[in-house]
XYZ file of N, CA, C and O in Angstrom:
852
model
N -0.273 -18.299 18.624
C -0.209 -17.569 19.895
C -1.566 -16.937 20.193
O -2.171 -16.334 19.328
N -2.012 -17.075 21.417
C -3.308 -16.521 21.796
C -3.162 -15.090 22.301
O -2.222 -14.758 22.998
N -4.099 -14.264 21.939
C -4.191 -12.912 22.471
C -5.640 -12.467 22.385
O -6.338 -12.811 21.440
N -6.092 -11.729 23.369
C -7.467 -11.223 23.332
C -7.600 -10.034 22.400
O -8.706 -9.665 22.007
N -6.479 -9.425 22.057
C -6.509 -8.258 21.185
C -6.770 -8.669 19.740
O -6.365 -9.749 19.312
N -7.437 -7.797 19.001
C -7.690 -8.031 17.579
C -6.795 -7.080 16.794
O -6.846 -5.863 16.970
N -5.971 -7.652 15.933
C -5.014 -6.874 15.154
C -5.421 -6.906 13.687
O -5.655 -7.972 13.120
N -5.502 -5.735 13.074
C -5.804 -5.640 11.647
C -4.545 -5.172 10.932
O -4.023 -4.092 11.221
N -4.021 -6.006 10.041
C -2.851 -5.613 9.265
C -3.291 -5.257 7.846
O -4.173 -5.903 7.286
N -2.667 -4.227 7.305
C -3.029 -3.746 5.975
C -1.798 -3.677 5.078
O -0.894 -2.868 5.300
N -1.764 -4.551 4.067
C -0.800 -4.423 2.987
C -1.482 -3.611 1.898
O -2.713 -3.573 1.841
N -0.735 -2.967 1.020
C -1.417 -2.120 0.039
C -0.543 -1.801 -1.156
O 0.675 -1.673 -1.032
N -1.187 -1.686 -2.303
C -0.547 -1.124 -3.478
C -0.417 0.383 -3.265
O -1.253 1.003 -2.612
N 0.622 0.963 -3.823
C 0.800 2.392 -3.717
C -0.296 3.099 -4.519
O -0.538 2.784 -5.680
N -0.990 4.012 -3.855
C -2.062 4.744 -4.516
C -3.431 4.101 -4.378
O -4.406 4.610 -4.918
N -3.509 3.020 -3.622
C -4.795 2.324 -3.459
C -5.641 2.915 -2.338
O -6.801 2.549 -2.173
N -5.057 3.801 -1.546
C -5.773 4.372 -0.405
C -5.624 3.560 0.855
O -6.328 3.798 1.836
N -4.691 2.618 0.865
C -4.516 1.745 2.026
C -4.197 2.479 3.309
O -4.725 2.140 4.374
N -3.358 3.498 3.211
C -3.008 4.246 4.420
C -4.197 5.051 4.933
O -4.449 5.108 6.145
N -4.931 5.663 4.019
C -6.139 6.409 4.412
C -7.154 5.475 5.064
O -7.797 5.833 6.065
N -7.285 4.286 4.521
C -8.205 3.289 5.095
C -7.772 2.930 6.509
O -8.595 2.851 7.424
N -6.479 2.713 6.707
C -5.974 2.402 8.046
C -6.262 3.511 9.034
O -6.677 3.263 10.172
N -6.065 4.757 8.602
C -6.328 5.915 9.456
C -7.797 5.998 9.861
O -8.125 6.167 11.042
N -8.668 5.897 8.869
C -10.109 6.005 9.135
C -10.595 4.855 10.023
O -11.427 5.062 10.914
N -10.085 3.667 9.764
C -10.494 2.501 10.547
C -10.080 2.649 12.004
O -10.873 2.392 12.921
N -8.844 3.068 12.228
C -8.354 3.247 13.597
C -9.174 4.313 14.334
O -9.480 4.163 15.524
N -9.541 5.380 13.626
C -10.347 6.435 14.235
C -11.730 5.921 14.617
O -12.227 6.183 15.710
N -12.354 5.181 13.703
C -13.689 4.651 13.986
C -13.689 3.689 15.167
O -14.614 3.685 15.984
N -12.671 2.856 15.232
C -12.611 1.831 16.272
C -11.960 2.340 17.555
O -11.962 1.650 18.568
N -11.392 3.544 17.480
C -10.701 4.152 18.626
C -9.583 3.247 19.137
O -9.468 2.967 20.329
N -8.778 2.776 18.192
C -7.614 1.957 18.534
C -6.390 2.568 17.858
O -6.513 3.337 16.895
N -5.174 2.246 18.328
C -3.970 2.854 17.748
C -3.716 2.420 16.307
O -4.077 1.305 15.898
N -3.083 3.313 15.559
C -2.608 3.023 14.211
C -1.087 3.062 14.238
O -0.494 4.016 14.738
N -0.471 2.023 13.718
C 0.993 1.988 13.619
C 1.385 1.888 12.156
O 0.963 0.984 11.445
N 2.176 2.848 11.711
C 2.646 2.871 10.323
C 4.058 3.437 10.304
O 4.990 2.758 10.733
N 4.213 4.691 9.877
C 5.542 5.300 9.871
C 6.068 5.507 11.291
O 7.281 5.594 11.493
N 5.162 5.596 12.253
C 5.625 5.788 13.624
C 6.425 4.592 14.138
O 7.237 4.721 15.045
N 6.221 3.407 13.546
C 7.038 2.247 13.908
C 8.497 2.479 13.539
O 9.404 2.063 14.270
N 8.705 3.137 12.407
C 10.069 3.454 11.994
C 10.732 4.372 13.002
O 11.873 4.150 13.409
N 9.992 5.381 13.455
C 10.561 6.322 14.420
C 10.839 5.642 15.759
O 11.855 5.910 16.409
N 9.937 4.754 16.171
C 10.122 4.029 17.436
C 11.337 3.108 17.355
O 12.134 3.013 18.297
N 11.500 2.431 16.213
C 12.641 1.535 16.033
C 13.948 2.330 16.003
O 14.955 1.914 16.574
N 13.922 3.476 15.336
C 15.118 4.318 15.256
C 15.553 4.769 16.649
O 16.748 4.779 16.972
N 14.569 5.105 17.487
C 14.885 5.527 18.853
C 15.510 4.391 19.646
O 16.489 4.584 20.371
N 14.970 3.188 19.493
C 15.514 2.030 20.213
C 16.941 1.718 19.769
O 17.767 1.280 20.569
N 17.215 1.921 18.481
C 18.534 1.616 17.939
C 19.495 2.799 18.016
O 20.643 2.687 17.598
N 18.978 3.923 18.520
C 19.780 5.141 18.619
C 20.300 5.566 17.247
O 21.469 5.928 17.088
N 19.403 5.520 16.269
C 19.750 5.904 14.902
C 19.175 7.273 14.576
O 18.122 7.646 15.092
N 19.861 7.995 13.716
C 19.329 9.238 13.182
C 18.054 8.925 12.408
O 18.003 7.970 11.622
N 17.005 9.715 12.628
C 15.717 9.427 11.996
C 15.791 9.461 10.483
O 15.124 8.674 9.802
N 16.595 10.351 9.938
C 16.734 10.417 8.488
C 17.350 9.148 7.929
O 16.900 8.613 6.909
N 18.363 8.634 8.606
C 18.994 7.396 8.184
C 18.023 6.227 8.326
O 17.941 5.352 7.462
N 17.265 6.223 9.431
C 16.296 5.149 9.663
C 15.208 5.164 8.601
O 14.760 4.104 8.138
N 14.802 6.357 8.208
C 13.762 6.469 7.183
C 14.229 5.841 5.882
O 13.469 5.174 5.174
N 15.509 6.041 5.557
C 16.065 5.451 4.343
C 16.097 3.928 4.426
O 16.108 3.237 3.411
N 16.124 3.396 5.656
C 16.179 1.941 5.850
C 14.813 1.353 6.118
O 14.689 0.210 6.536
N 13.774 2.129 5.872
C 12.415 1.646 6.120
C 11.969 0.732 4.984
O 12.779 0.165 4.284
N 10.668 0.617 4.755
C 10.104 -0.366 3.831
C 10.751 -0.413 2.453
O 10.871 -1.471 1.860
N 11.173 0.717 1.929
C 11.657 0.746 0.549
C 13.150 0.484 0.436
O 13.673 0.326 -0.662
N 13.863 0.403 1.564
C 15.319 0.336 1.498
C 15.822 -0.911 0.793
O 16.701 -0.846 -0.060
N 15.289 -2.059 1.149
C 15.749 -3.291 0.539
C 15.483 -3.267 -0.956
O 16.305 -3.705 -1.763
N 14.333 -2.730 -1.337
C 14.014 -2.638 -2.752
C 15.007 -1.762 -3.500
O 15.410 -2.073 -4.617
N 15.410 -0.664 -2.869
C 16.383 0.219 -3.499
C 17.708 -0.501 -3.681
O 18.360 -0.390 -4.715
N 18.097 -1.247 -2.662
C 19.364 -1.966 -2.743
C 19.335 -3.017 -3.842
O 20.239 -3.108 -4.669
N 18.273 -3.826 -3.864
C 18.188 -4.882 -4.863
C 18.144 -4.302 -6.273
O 18.754 -4.842 -7.194
N 17.415 -3.203 -6.444
C 17.358 -2.567 -7.754
C 18.752 -2.093 -8.169
O 19.178 -2.268 -9.311
N 19.485 -1.491 -7.224
C 20.835 -1.015 -7.508
C 21.769 -2.185 -7.809
O 22.587 -2.136 -8.724
N 21.630 -3.249 -7.045
C 22.488 -4.414 -7.209
C 22.303 -5.034 -8.593
O 23.254 -5.416 -9.254
N 21.041 -5.099 -9.031
C 20.721 -5.701 -10.319
C 21.404 -4.956 -11.462
O 21.906 -5.552 -12.407
N 21.445 -3.623 -11.366
C 22.056 -2.850 -12.453
C 23.538 -2.579 -12.204
O 24.182 -1.870 -12.952
N 24.079 -3.155 -11.129
C 25.510 -3.113 -10.912
C 26.051 -1.878 -10.242
O 27.241 -1.594 -10.320
N 25.190 -1.130 -9.572
C 25.675 0.074 -8.890
C 26.498 -0.306 -7.661
O 27.482 0.325 -7.321
N 26.062 -1.365 -6.982
C 26.825 -1.865 -5.843
C 26.885 -0.895 -4.692
O 27.945 -0.661 -4.120
N 25.761 -0.293 -4.325
C 25.753 0.748 -3.289
C 25.371 0.197 -1.925
O 24.686 0.851 -1.160
N 25.817 -0.998 -1.614
C 25.419 -1.624 -0.354
C 25.896 -0.836 0.855
O 25.293 -0.888 1.912
N 26.982 -0.074 0.689
C 27.519 0.674 1.821
C 26.528 1.684 2.370
O 26.596 2.044 3.545
N 25.578 2.123 1.564
C 24.614 3.105 2.044
C 23.656 2.503 3.063
O 22.917 3.200 3.721
N 23.712 1.179 3.188
C 22.852 0.493 4.154
C 23.566 0.317 5.489
O 22.985 -0.163 6.435
N 24.837 0.641 5.520
C 25.630 0.412 6.722
C 25.762 1.722 7.497
O 25.551 2.805 6.965
N 26.140 1.598 8.773
C 26.309 2.813 9.562
C 27.773 3.131 9.817
O 28.110 3.921 10.685
N 28.652 2.481 9.065
C 30.067 2.803 9.171
C 30.821 1.975 10.176
O 32.035 2.084 10.286
N 30.144 1.123 10.922
C 30.810 0.311 11.940
C 31.124 -1.065 11.357
O 30.233 -1.790 10.935
N 32.395 -1.401 11.349
C 32.827 -2.663 10.759
C 32.211 -3.839 11.518
O 32.201 -3.879 12.753
N 31.682 -4.797 10.751
C 31.144 -6.004 11.368
C 29.701 -5.894 11.814
O 29.133 -6.869 12.289
N 29.108 -4.708 11.695
C 27.721 -4.559 12.117
C 26.781 -4.989 11.002
O 27.141 -4.977 9.832
N 25.577 -5.354 11.390
C 24.561 -5.726 10.404
C 24.129 -4.493 9.622
O 24.217 -3.373 10.116
N 23.635 -4.686 8.410
C 23.087 -3.546 7.667
C 21.975 -2.880 8.475
O 21.242 -3.548 9.209
N 21.854 -1.574 8.338
C 20.824 -0.843 9.065
C 19.442 -1.376 8.719
O 18.572 -1.478 9.582
N 19.233 -1.750 7.448
C 17.926 -2.253 7.037
C 17.560 -3.516 7.816
O 16.406 -3.697 8.218
N 18.540 -4.410 8.052
C 18.282 -5.638 8.812
C 17.971 -5.321 10.268
O 17.074 -5.914 10.878
N 18.712 -4.390 10.835
C 18.499 -4.021 12.239
C 17.154 -3.333 12.426
O 16.453 -3.554 13.419
N 16.791 -2.509 11.456
C 15.489 -1.848 11.523
C 14.361 -2.862 11.432
O 13.370 -2.777 12.167
N 14.488 -3.824 10.537
C 13.443 -4.836 10.396
C 13.300 -5.646 11.688
O 12.189 -5.888 12.163
N 14.428 -6.050 12.269
C 14.390 -6.827 13.511
C 13.758 -6.023 14.638
O 12.947 -6.541 15.418
N 14.114 -4.747 14.732
C 13.572 -3.899 15.783
C 12.073 -3.689 15.604
O 11.295 -3.768 16.563
N 11.643 -3.417 14.371
C 10.225 -3.215 14.108
C 9.434 -4.500 14.358
O 8.297 -4.454 14.840
N 10.039 -5.648 14.054
C 9.385 -6.930 14.314
C 9.078 -7.100 15.800
O 7.966 -7.479 16.179
N 10.061 -6.812 16.640
C 9.854 -6.932 18.089
C 8.831 -5.917 18.584
O 8.007 -6.224 19.460
N 8.876 -4.706 18.035
C 7.899 -3.686 18.419
C 6.480 -4.113 18.049
O 5.544 -3.963 18.848
N 6.301 -4.666 16.857
C 4.985 -5.115 16.406
C 4.428 -6.170 17.350
O 3.248 -6.135 17.737
N 5.262 -7.107 17.742
C 4.821 -8.168 18.657
C 4.427 -7.599 20.021
O 3.412 -7.994 20.606
N 5.207 -6.663 20.529
C 4.904 -6.043 21.821
C 3.608 -5.248 21.760
O 2.769 -5.312 22.667
N 3.437 -4.473 20.683
C 2.249 -3.629 20.547
C 0.990 -4.468 20.363
O -0.085 -4.099 20.840
N 1.122 -5.602 19.680
C -0.026 -6.496 19.490
C -0.483 -7.091 20.823
O -1.677 -7.336 21.023
N 0.447 -7.313 21.715
C 0.102 -7.843 23.039
C -0.508 -6.752 23.927
O -1.290 -7.044 24.827
N -0.154 -5.502 23.639
C -0.604 -4.389 24.480
C -2.076 -4.056 24.267
O -2.820 -3.845 25.218
N -2.519 -3.986 22.990
C -3.905 -3.605 22.704
C -4.263 -3.953 21.272
O -3.384 -4.197 20.434
N -5.547 -3.941 20.976
C -5.991 -4.063 19.594
C -5.456 -2.860 18.820
O -5.295 -1.765 19.370
N -5.160 -3.060 17.532
C -4.578 -1.968 16.754
C -4.664 -2.257 15.266
O -5.006 -3.369 14.846
N -4.347 -1.238 14.469
C -4.226 -1.351 13.019
C -2.759 -1.127 12.672
O -2.149 -0.168 13.139
N -2.195 -2.029 11.867
C -0.797 -1.890 11.460
C -0.735 -1.874 9.937
O -1.209 -2.796 9.277
N -0.138 -0.817 9.391
C -0.019 -0.677 7.942
C 1.394 -1.052 7.509
O 2.374 -0.469 7.979
N 1.496 -2.047 6.606
C 2.788 -2.456 6.071
C 3.664 -3.165 7.078
O 3.197 -3.827 8.000
N 4.974 -3.067 6.897
C 5.995 -3.608 7.793
C 5.938 -5.128 7.925
O 6.354 -5.679 8.931
N 5.380 -5.820 6.936
C 5.274 -7.293 6.961
C 4.545 -7.788 8.201
O 4.787 -8.893 8.686
N 3.635 -6.954 8.733
C 2.988 -7.285 10.006
C 2.171 -8.568 9.934
O 2.082 -9.305 10.923
N 1.585 -8.856 8.778
C 0.818 -10.100 8.649
C 1.708 -11.315 8.864
O 1.299 -12.300 9.479
N 2.933 -11.235 8.384
C 3.897 -12.334 8.545
C 4.438 -12.374 9.969
O 4.520 -13.444 10.579
N 4.785 -11.216 10.485
C 5.337 -11.129 11.844
C 4.364 -11.696 12.870
O 4.760 -12.376 13.822
N 3.066 -11.442 12.663
C 2.041 -11.893 13.613
C 1.324 -13.150 13.117
O 0.187 -13.415 13.481
N 2.012 -13.929 12.330
C 1.403 -15.102 11.716
C 0.853 -16.126 12.685
O -0.061 -16.887 12.350
N 1.390 -16.176 13.910
C 0.901 -17.154 14.888
C -0.081 -16.541 15.885
O -0.430 -17.166 16.879
N -0.553 -15.325 15.622
C -1.559 -14.707 16.483
C -2.952 -15.140 16.027
O -3.282 -15.046 14.856
N -3.754 -15.577 16.953
C -5.061 -16.146 16.605
C -6.087 -15.095 16.191
O -7.005 -15.396 15.435
N -5.959 -13.863 16.683
C -6.947 -12.816 16.395
C -6.381 -11.759 15.459
O -6.495 -10.558 15.704
N -5.762 -12.209 14.376
C -5.156 -11.286 13.424
C -5.946 -11.316 12.120
O -6.209 -12.385 11.567
N -6.351 -10.150 11.652
C -7.088 -10.029 10.395
C -6.158 -9.369 9.374
O -5.838 -8.194 9.481
N -5.711 -10.153 8.402
C -4.744 -9.669 7.423
C -5.430 -9.358 6.098
O -6.071 -10.221 5.501
N -5.266 -8.134 5.645
C -5.911 -7.725 4.393
C -4.934 -7.003 3.486
O -3.929 -6.443 3.950
N -5.221 -7.045 2.200
C -4.402 -6.346 1.210
C -5.330 -5.480 0.364
O -6.341 -5.969 -0.158
N -4.983 -4.197 0.239
C -5.807 -3.245 -0.505
C -5.180 -2.997 -1.878
O -3.985 -2.698 -1.981
N -6.002 -3.127 -2.917
C -5.527 -2.832 -4.266
C -6.570 -1.983 -4.982
O -7.672 -1.769 -4.475
N -6.215 -1.483 -6.146
C -7.132 -0.624 -6.902
C -6.741 -0.652 -8.374
O -5.637 -1.063 -8.729
N -7.666 -0.207 -9.213
C -7.383 -0.127 -10.644
C -6.298 0.914 -10.901
O -6.241 1.949 -10.224
N -5.468 0.639 -11.888
C -4.314 1.500 -12.148
C -4.709 2.948 -12.417
O -4.085 3.877 -11.897
N -5.749 3.157 -13.216
C -6.108 4.541 -13.556
C -6.511 5.347 -12.322
O -6.223 6.538 -12.219
N -7.159 4.685 -11.378
C -7.545 5.386 -10.160
C -6.343 5.657 -9.274
O -6.243 6.716 -8.639
N -5.424 4.722 -9.231
C -4.190 4.922 -8.466
C -3.404 6.090 -9.040
O -2.862 6.917 -8.296
N -3.340 6.168 -10.353
C -2.621 7.267 -11.005
C -3.266 8.606 -10.650
O -2.572 9.560 -10.294
N -4.578 8.675 -10.711
C -5.271 9.931 -10.370
C -5.009 10.324 -8.918
O -4.778 11.513 -8.623
N -5.036 9.360 -8.032
C -4.807 9.647 -6.614
C -3.396 10.190 -6.385
O -3.206 11.189 -5.682
N -2.409 9.545 -6.974
C -1.018 9.966 -6.778
C -0.756 11.314 -7.450
O -0.021 12.153 -6.922
N -1.371 11.552 -8.608
C -1.245 12.860 -9.243
C -1.775 13.953 -8.325
O -1.153 15.014 -8.183
N -2.915 13.688 -7.692
C -3.547 14.668 -6.818
C -2.736 14.891 -5.537
O -2.468 16.034 -5.149
N -2.326 13.815 -4.895
C -1.643 13.934 -3.607
C -0.265 14.572 -3.743
O 0.123 15.442 -2.953
N 0.489 14.152 -4.764
C 1.874 14.607 -4.905
C 2.045 15.697 -5.962
O 3.172 16.131 -6.220
N 0.935 16.113 -6.580
C 0.973 17.147 -7.612
C 1.946 16.777 -8.730
O 2.856 17.542 -9.084
N 1.733 15.590 -9.301
C 2.600 15.066 -10.345
C 1.855 15.012 -11.678
O 0.624 15.041 -11.727
N 2.623 14.915 -12.754
C 2.029 14.665 -14.055
C 1.623 13.195 -14.117
O 2.010 12.386 -13.265
N 0.869 12.851 -15.142
C 0.446 11.453 -15.281
C 1.647 10.522 -15.409
O 1.691 9.462 -14.776
N 2.627 10.909 -16.206
C 3.813 10.072 -16.376
C 4.592 9.946 -15.069
O 5.063 8.851 -14.708
N 4.739 11.048 -14.360
C 5.465 11.016 -13.085
C 4.750 10.106 -12.082
O 5.397 9.362 -11.337
N 3.422 10.177 -12.064
C 2.644 9.337 -11.152
C 2.803 7.867 -11.503
O 2.972 7.020 -10.622
N 2.756 7.546 -12.791
C 2.947 6.159 -13.235
C 4.310 5.636 -12.813
O 4.433 4.508 -12.311
N 5.329 6.449 -13.012
C 6.695 6.046 -12.658
C 6.837 5.835 -11.156
O 7.483 4.873 -10.704
N 6.226 6.721 -10.375
C 6.320 6.628 -8.924
C 5.596 5.371 -8.417
O 6.093 4.666 -7.531
N 4.435 5.079 -8.971
C 3.677 3.891 -8.593
C 4.486 2.631 -8.896
O 4.591 1.718 -8.072
N 5.066 2.584 -10.079
C 5.858 1.423 -10.479
C 7.053 1.234 -9.546
O 7.365 0.115 -9.127
N 7.715 2.327 -9.201
C 8.903 2.288 -8.343
C 8.544 1.835 -6.924
O 9.183 0.931 -6.368
N 7.546 2.463 -6.328
C 7.202 2.144 -4.937
C 6.636 0.731 -4.819
O 6.981 -0.002 -3.887
N 5.801 0.330 -5.767
C 5.270 -1.036 -5.732
C 6.392 -2.062 -5.827
O 6.371 -3.089 -5.140
N 7.358 -1.790 -6.684
C 8.488 -2.714 -6.832
C 9.267 -2.824 -5.523
O 9.635 -3.922 -5.095
N 9.505 -1.686 -4.884
C 10.257 -1.680 -3.632
C 9.506 -2.422 -2.530
O 10.091 -3.198 -1.769
N 8.200 -2.190 -2.437
C 7.400 -2.880 -1.414
C 7.366 -4.383 -1.662
O 7.441 -5.181 -0.727
N 7.225 -4.751 -2.920
C 7.188 -6.166 -3.286
C 8.504 -6.865 -2.910
O 8.500 -7.940 -2.298
N 9.623 -6.245 -3.256
C 10.927 -6.829 -2.941
C 11.137 -6.934 -1.435
O 11.637 -7.939 -0.928
N 10.757 -5.890 -0.718
C 10.905 -5.875 0.742
C 10.085 -7.001 1.366
O 10.577 -7.781 2.176
N 8.821 -7.089 0.974
C 7.918 -8.085 1.557
C 8.373 -9.498 1.223
O 8.468 -10.364 2.108
N 8.664 -9.755 -0.026
C 8.994 -11.114 -0.438
C 10.344 -11.569 0.093
O 10.525 -12.744 0.424
N 11.300 -10.640 0.220
C 12.606 -11.005 0.760
C 12.510 -11.394 2.236
O 13.201 -12.299 2.702
N 11.636 -10.714 2.975
C 11.508 -10.989 4.410
C 10.566 -12.141 4.729
O 10.692 -12.770 5.782
N 9.611 -12.417 3.864
C 8.567 -13.389 4.213
C 8.586 -14.670 3.387
O 8.066 -15.692 3.834
N 9.150 -14.614 2.188
C 9.099 -15.769 1.308
C 7.720 -15.986 0.706
O 7.455 -17.007 0.074
N 6.841 -15.006 0.890
C 5.487 -15.079 0.349
C 5.343 -14.120 -0.831
O 6.122 -13.185 -0.970
N 4.324 -14.353 -1.638
C 4.070 -13.481 -2.780
C 3.257 -12.273 -2.324
O 2.153 -12.414 -1.805
N 3.811 -11.103 -2.528
C 3.168 -9.849 -2.132
C 1.835 -9.689 -2.852
O 1.743 -9.849 -4.064
N 0.779 -9.423 -2.095
C -0.528 -9.175 -2.676
C -1.298 -10.415 -3.085
O -2.345 -10.304 -3.723
N -0.815 -11.586 -2.681
C -1.502 -12.826 -3.064
C -2.506 -13.246 -2.003
O -2.385 -12.903 -0.826
N -3.494 -14.028 -2.404
C -4.488 -14.531 -1.459
C -3.855 -15.537 -0.505
O -4.337 -15.741 0.603
N -2.755 -16.153 -0.929
C -2.061 -17.095 -0.042
C -1.403 -16.375 1.132
O -1.231 -16.949 2.202
N -1.038 -15.124 0.912
C -0.353 -14.358 1.955
C -1.305 -13.523 2.805
O -0.942 -13.068 3.886
N -2.525 -13.305 2.322
C -3.472 -12.438 3.024
C -4.845 -13.109 3.075
O -5.233 -13.824 2.156
N -5.582 -12.853 4.127
C -6.912 -13.452 4.254
C -7.929 -12.817 3.318
O -8.871 -13.470 2.876
N -7.742 -11.539 3.024
C -8.694 -10.808 2.186
C -7.973 -9.858 1.251
O -7.044 -9.168 1.665
N -8.425 -9.829 -0.001
C -7.981 -8.826 -0.955
C -9.177 -7.930 -1.248
O -10.225 -8.419 -1.685
N -9.043 -6.635 -0.996
C -10.165 -5.711 -1.156
C -9.836 -4.648 -2.191
O -8.793 -3.985 -2.115
N -10.735 -4.480 -3.152
C -10.546 -3.525 -4.243
C -11.188 -2.188 -3.861
O -12.413 -2.051 -3.855
N -10.355 -1.206 -3.574
C -10.883 0.092 -3.152
C -11.507 0.869 -4.307
O -12.267 1.816 -4.073
N -11.202 0.492 -5.554
C -11.856 1.133 -6.694
C -13.330 0.740 -6.740
O -14.192 1.564 -7.047
N -13.620 -0.515 -6.452
C -14.997 -1.000 -6.469
C -15.760 -0.618 -5.207
O -16.920 -0.225 -5.263
N -15.094 -0.750 -4.069
C -15.767 -0.559 -2.782
C -15.707 0.881 -2.284
O -16.555 1.294 -1.494
N -14.712 1.634 -2.735
C -14.481 2.966 -2.186
C -13.756 2.858 -0.855
O -13.824 1.822 -0.181
N -13.079 3.905 -0.470
C -12.352 3.908 0.802
C -13.303 3.647 1.961
O -13.049 2.813 2.833
N -14.432 4.360 1.980
C -15.387 4.186 3.081
C -15.975 2.777 3.088
O -16.223 2.207 4.157
N -16.189 2.206 1.895
C -16.724 0.853 1.815
C -15.778 -0.168 2.401
O -16.195 -1.100 3.113
N -14.481 -0.014 2.125
C -13.485 -0.930 2.695
C -13.444 -0.781 4.219
O -13.391 -1.766 4.961
N -13.490 0.464 4.677
C -13.486 0.712 6.123
C -14.724 0.071 6.759
O -14.637 -0.542 7.831
N -15.877 0.209 6.106
C -17.111 -0.396 6.623
C -16.953 -1.905 6.802
O -17.356 -2.477 7.825
N -16.370 -2.563 5.810
C -16.191 -4.014 5.855
C -15.275 -4.422 6.998
O -15.597 -5.327 7.788
N -14.137 -3.762 7.101
C -13.183 -4.113 8.149
C -13.729 -3.792 9.541
O -13.495 -4.540 10.495
N -14.447 -2.696 9.642
C -15.067 -2.353 10.929
C -16.082 -3.421 11.328
O -16.126 -3.847 12.498
N -16.898 -3.871 10.383
C -17.917 -4.881 10.681
C -17.278 -6.190 11.143
O -17.763 -6.826 12.097
N -16.203 -6.585 10.482
C -15.525 -7.823 10.871
C -14.921 -7.686 12.270
O -15.014 -8.592 13.094
N -14.298 -6.546 12.513
C -13.702 -6.298 13.830
C -14.762 -6.380 14.934
O -14.576 -7.049 15.954
N -15.887 -5.704 14.713
C -16.927 -5.671 15.747
C -17.561 -7.056 15.930
O -17.952 -7.424 17.042
N -17.661 -7.813 14.860
C -18.176 -9.183 14.958
C -17.224 -10.033 15.807
O -17.674 -10.808 16.662
N -15.952 -9.891 15.581
C -14.957 -10.634 16.375
C -15.018 -10.234 17.848
O -14.902 -11.063 18.736
N -15.184 -8.933 18.092
C -15.287 -8.449 19.463
C -16.538 -9.032 20.148
O -16.494 -9.448 21.312
N -17.652 -9.094 19.411
C -18.889 -9.632 19.952
C -18.744 -11.119 20.272
O -19.257 -11.609 21.291
N -18.031 -11.844 19.417
C -17.821 -13.275 19.638
C -17.039 -13.531 20.915
O -17.242 -14.535 21.600
N -16.120 -12.620 21.240
C -15.313 -12.773 22.451
C -16.150 -12.651 23.703
O -15.823 -13.231 24.754
N -17.266 -11.903 23.636
C -18.088 -11.667 24.834
C -19.276 -12.618 24.923
O -20.014 -12.602 25.901
N -19.499 -13.437 23.876
C -20.630 -14.379 23.888
C -20.423 -15.487 24.926
O -19.307 -15.900 25.178
């Protein structure tokens, strides 16, 4: 699909600084950033309570699969109580998918998570990247941000990464964090947050310049 807008999608390991990179990049380029606000927009369209919608966001499928594997069988927590309706997680994903497509047509933007690289797979001006980092640096970042012990940070990283991986792979059929699924893998431990932003900004501006040549 052709569009004049340039869309930058960011997949990320938990604690890699991917969200901070998305924020800084959007500010530098003066374009919108879509991340958790997509969840709120989808919840409004579906007339869902925001708290319930938040539970059905990126980590919901991972929570369900983890529970299913150990036999908890808590699938009902994904439903809204209406017989015959789709799980809230499925409805949220469908709604966010349509929102992503609409927003990509509206203007250039940065989208963090939400399988946006897959959703916009047929867009010609889409730059898909995945941010990762060394484990020790991720642990330090999560300890600092959430005021956790080292063990708590390790556990949280393992949990969130697992949930994101399950969510992404279940919806896309692609391997989360692989070069096959993303055009670029960038190590924020080596490059630094500002270094990653510099790279993505340069690519964006080069693409913009090519459009005007």
